[in-house]
């Protein structure tokens, strides 16, 4: 699926935190579960307990343990300290599920969900693709672009690219195309850590994509000549909803396969 867009110019995903009303705990206990149908839990999976020092901005490994029968794990004698949060991590390779303990009410029922891996992108779709032009520098002929992308993995496996495959191409990666000449690319997401790779048409991501929803923020600057630029937006994963936003006084957007809408207010000034 591709959409040709013509633009004409007139000139810390932070998740909300739950207040930790816990009394001091001396034990963290839980289990690893496999969210893939008929998936196994690897024997002796390592689980890490990390201390996040909010004052000194450090992450320190407090302890590690191996899961027992049925994926059960336990950390004893966990000592609370002012300005320190705890994080539990399943050290399972490329995709390492985590739980921040300040978000957990019952410290004796922690669950870490792992998934079997897949290299197939078939279950991944784009629910919403919003492209905005929040800034225009008419003197330098440059436009600032911000895209907000909501994606969904409808399967029960975590997508992880096979980076060791000598025949790997950009088509095997989770990718987005960008206008010619773009610069100052910045990509943020709710996905687990990964790398951003330059490809001929834009960029690709190696971040694991577990089942469920996630949001990606993309920003960049694109040069233009005259009064605008053309951009063929390619959507290899489809898109349930596509929106292009530009302030009325800045110009207009024309795109095939898209219809104009009534003006919307993005945020109060």
Coordinates of N, CA and C in Angstrom, one line a residue, residues 116-124 157-163 171-174:
X116 N 7.7 -17.3 22.6 CA 8.6 -17.9 21.6 C 8.8 -16.8 20.5
X117 N 9.9 -17.0 19.8 CA 10.3 -16.0 18.8 C 9.8 -16.4 17.4
X118 N 9.7 -15.3 16.6 CA 9.4 -15.5 15.1 C 10.1 -14.4 14.3
X119 N 10.4 -14.7 13.1 CA 11.0 -13.7 12.2 C 10.0 -13.2 11.2
X120 N 8.7 -13.7 11.3 CA 7.7 -13.3 10.4 C 7.0 -12.0 10.9
X121 N 6.8 -11.1 9.9 CA 6.1 -9.8 10.2 C 4.6 -9.9 9.9
X122 N 4.1 -11.1 9.6 CA 2.7 -11.2 9.2 C 1.7 -10.8 10.2
X123 N 1.9 -10.9 11.5 CA 1.0 -10.5 12.5 C 1.0 -9.1 12.9
X124 N 2.0 -8.3 12.4 CA 2.2 -7.0 12.8 C 1.4 -6.0 11.8
X157 N 3.7 -14.5 19.5 CA 5.1 -14.7 19.4 C 5.8 -13.3 19.3
X158 N 7.0 -13.2 19.9 CA 7.7 -11.9 19.8 C 8.5 -11.9 18.5
X159 N 8.3 -10.8 17.7 CA 9.1 -10.7 16.5 C 10.5 -10.3 16.8
X160 N 11.5 -11.0 16.3 CA 12.9 -10.7 16.5 C 13.6 -11.0 15.2
X161 N 14.3 -10.1 14.6 CA 14.9 -10.3 13.3 C 16.1 -11.2 13.4
X162 N 16.4 -12.0 12.4 CA 17.6 -12.9 12.5 C 18.8 -12.1 11.9
X163 N 19.4 -11.4 12.7 CA 20.5 -10.5 12.3 C 21.8 -11.3 11.9
X171 N 13.9 -5.9 3.6 CA 12.5 -6.4 3.6 C 12.2 -7.3 4.8
X172 N 13.2 -7.8 5.4 CA 13.1 -8.7 6.6 C 13.0 -8.0 7.9
X173 N 13.1 -6.6 7.8 CA 13.1 -5.8 9.0 C 11.9 -5.0 9.1
X174 N 11.6 -4.5 10.3 CA 10.4 -3.6 10.5 C 10.9 -2.2 10.1

